[in-house]
């Protein structure tokens, strides 16, 4: 079983390890594209309109651009410590049991607009580049990454994939069957009728909790039905709908 995660915009402030070693990253077949994206990103960060090109919020732009300009020289840290957003807070990798941490290193693949795909043990510097960016002169990042990811992740064929990625990252690599995208809905009773709505913040938190529970329990599901049974057995309200696992939060 594999668990696919998006990155998070929120990241640790800095690394404490040696500078980037591309040859040491997982999925070395992605390195030619990684080089192209790093070069293009460095150039983009020198533009007067860099903030707009990269879609950076005003209050975060200066820090993000500064990080991006020193990618090759900056200290690195493991992916497991880099991302600190809501999903990763609830996944709480640093609190996993040793057995679950080993499973996380084997099962989790994190997708990135800059690096393509990573394992938790890969060391990279803090950066800012979302997959939905159109990066001159390379164009749309998801389209740029698609052929390289298809080749690099061919080993996933036949393994059940629990897909916790958001839309732009899912578009960069369409996970082969059997893959199960996970959605999160909040259910309220209005006028005696249950109504469901998509949630954002709580969706990230719930995806992190589901991933953590699967890792701690050592779940090795082979089919969507086995995954549903496992997730329900771990205390979540869930359903399979059109090939997706819907986790339901009750108001």
XYZ file of N, CA, C and O in Angstrom, residues 162 179-187 194-197 206 210 223-233 235-250:
172
model
N -3.574 5.061 -1.498
C -4.448 5.949 -0.730
C -4.035 7.372 -1.093
O -2.960 7.836 -0.701
N -6.486 2.844 -6.997
C -6.193 4.039 -6.212
C -7.496 4.581 -5.646
O -8.543 4.501 -6.293
N -7.408 5.133 -4.443
C -8.605 5.603 -3.753
C -8.375 7.027 -3.276
O -7.715 7.255 -2.251
N -8.871 8.036 -4.003
C -8.819 9.407 -3.487
C -9.685 9.520 -2.236
O -10.755 8.913 -2.149
N -9.207 10.300 -1.281
C -9.935 10.474 -0.020
C -10.535 11.877 0.029
O -9.807 12.871 -0.121
N -11.843 11.939 0.212
C -12.538 13.215 0.359
C -13.092 13.314 1.775
O -13.316 12.298 2.443
N -13.323 14.544 2.208
C -13.845 14.769 3.559
C -15.063 15.682 3.466
O -15.008 16.735 2.817
N -16.148 15.267 4.114
C -17.376 16.059 4.133
C -17.839 16.260 5.571
O -17.615 15.408 6.431
N -18.471 17.400 5.799
C -19.147 17.622 7.073
C -20.643 17.407 6.850
O -21.218 17.929 5.897
N -21.259 16.635 7.730
C -22.688 16.354 7.615
C -23.459 17.050 8.731
O -23.121 16.928 9.910
N -30.240 15.122 6.249
C -28.778 15.251 6.305
C -28.244 15.964 5.066
O -28.600 15.636 3.938
N -27.418 16.982 5.295
C -26.785 17.729 4.212
C -25.275 17.673 4.390
O -24.771 17.861 5.493
N -24.566 17.449 3.287
C -23.116 17.351 3.344
C -22.471 18.515 2.597
O -22.953 18.946 1.555
N -21.357 18.989 3.154
C -20.612 20.067 2.512
C -19.126 19.757 2.589
O -18.661 19.080 3.513
N -8.227 15.941 8.877
C -8.767 14.578 8.840
C -7.894 13.662 7.997
O -7.656 12.504 8.360
N -6.247 10.241 9.324
C -6.471 8.949 8.663
C -5.140 8.299 8.310
O -4.931 7.097 8.559
N -7.411 -3.735 -1.502
C -8.547 -3.303 -2.320
C -9.226 -2.111 -1.635
O -9.075 -1.911 -0.419
N -10.002 -1.330 -2.395
C -10.749 -0.237 -1.763
C -11.678 -0.723 -0.659
O -11.855 -0.046 0.357
N -12.266 -1.890 -0.840
C -13.174 -2.423 0.173
C -12.432 -2.751 1.463
O -12.936 -2.500 2.568
N -11.226 -3.304 1.343
C -10.425 -3.581 2.531
C -10.010 -2.280 3.217
O -9.964 -2.206 4.450
N -9.716 -1.261 2.424
C -9.357 0.034 3.000
C -10.538 0.622 3.769
O -10.370 1.124 4.893
N -11.723 0.581 3.181
C -12.918 1.083 3.856
C -13.126 0.368 5.186
O -13.382 1.009 6.218
N -13.004 -0.941 5.185
C -13.188 -1.716 6.413
C -12.174 -1.294 7.473
O -12.513 -1.137 8.655
N -10.922 -1.083 7.043
C -9.874 -0.695 7.988
C -10.128 0.695 8.552
O -10.011 0.923 9.763
N -10.475 1.659 7.684
C -10.710 3.031 8.134
C -11.902 3.081 9.089
O -11.853 3.757 10.129
N -12.964 2.357 8.765
C -14.122 2.312 9.657
C -13.757 1.654 10.979
O -14.194 2.096 12.049
N -12.932 0.622 10.916
C -12.508 -0.059 12.130
C -11.642 0.801 13.023
O -11.520 0.533 14.228
N -12.333 3.865 13.641
C -13.189 4.856 14.290
C -13.680 5.981 13.412
O -14.328 6.920 13.899
N -13.411 5.922 12.110
C -13.876 6.969 11.205
C -15.191 6.543 10.553
O -15.403 5.370 10.262
N -16.059 7.512 10.293
C -17.263 7.253 9.511
C -16.892 7.430 8.043
O -16.445 8.507 7.631
N -17.035 6.390 7.254
C -16.557 6.450 5.878
C -17.449 5.624 4.959
O -18.146 4.695 5.393
N -17.412 5.988 3.672
C -18.171 5.293 2.631
C -17.328 5.254 1.365
O -16.487 6.136 1.145
N -17.584 4.273 0.527
C -17.018 4.250 -0.817
C -18.061 4.765 -1.792
O -19.175 4.240 -1.849
N -17.715 5.806 -2.537
C -18.624 6.385 -3.523
C -17.862 6.656 -4.814
O -16.925 7.457 -4.827
N -18.247 5.947 -5.873
C -17.628 6.147 -7.186
C -16.108 6.027 -7.122
O -15.380 6.825 -7.725
N -15.627 5.054 -6.372
C -14.185 4.807 -6.298
C -13.439 5.703 -5.340
O -12.220 5.613 -5.246
N -14.145 6.576 -4.632
C -13.527 7.474 -3.658
C -13.918 7.071 -2.253
O -15.043 6.602 -2.027
N -13.012 7.283 -1.315
C -13.323 7.062 0.074
C -13.761 8.388 0.690
O -12.972 9.336 0.769
N -15.007 8.479 1.069
C -15.557 9.678 1.675
C -15.575 9.508 3.193
O -16.214 8.586 3.724
N -14.865 10.391 3.883
C -14.860 10.397 5.346
C -15.834 11.483 5.796
O -15.754 12.628 5.327
N -16.729 11.111 6.683
C -17.819 12.001 7.066
C -17.599 12.500 8.493
O -17.433 11.717 9.429
N -17.586 13.834 8.638
C -17.520 14.467 9.946
C -18.919 14.922 10.340
O -19.602 15.577 9.532
N -19.328 14.627 11.537
C -20.668 14.998 11.972
C -20.610 16.267 12.814
O -19.800 16.386 13.731
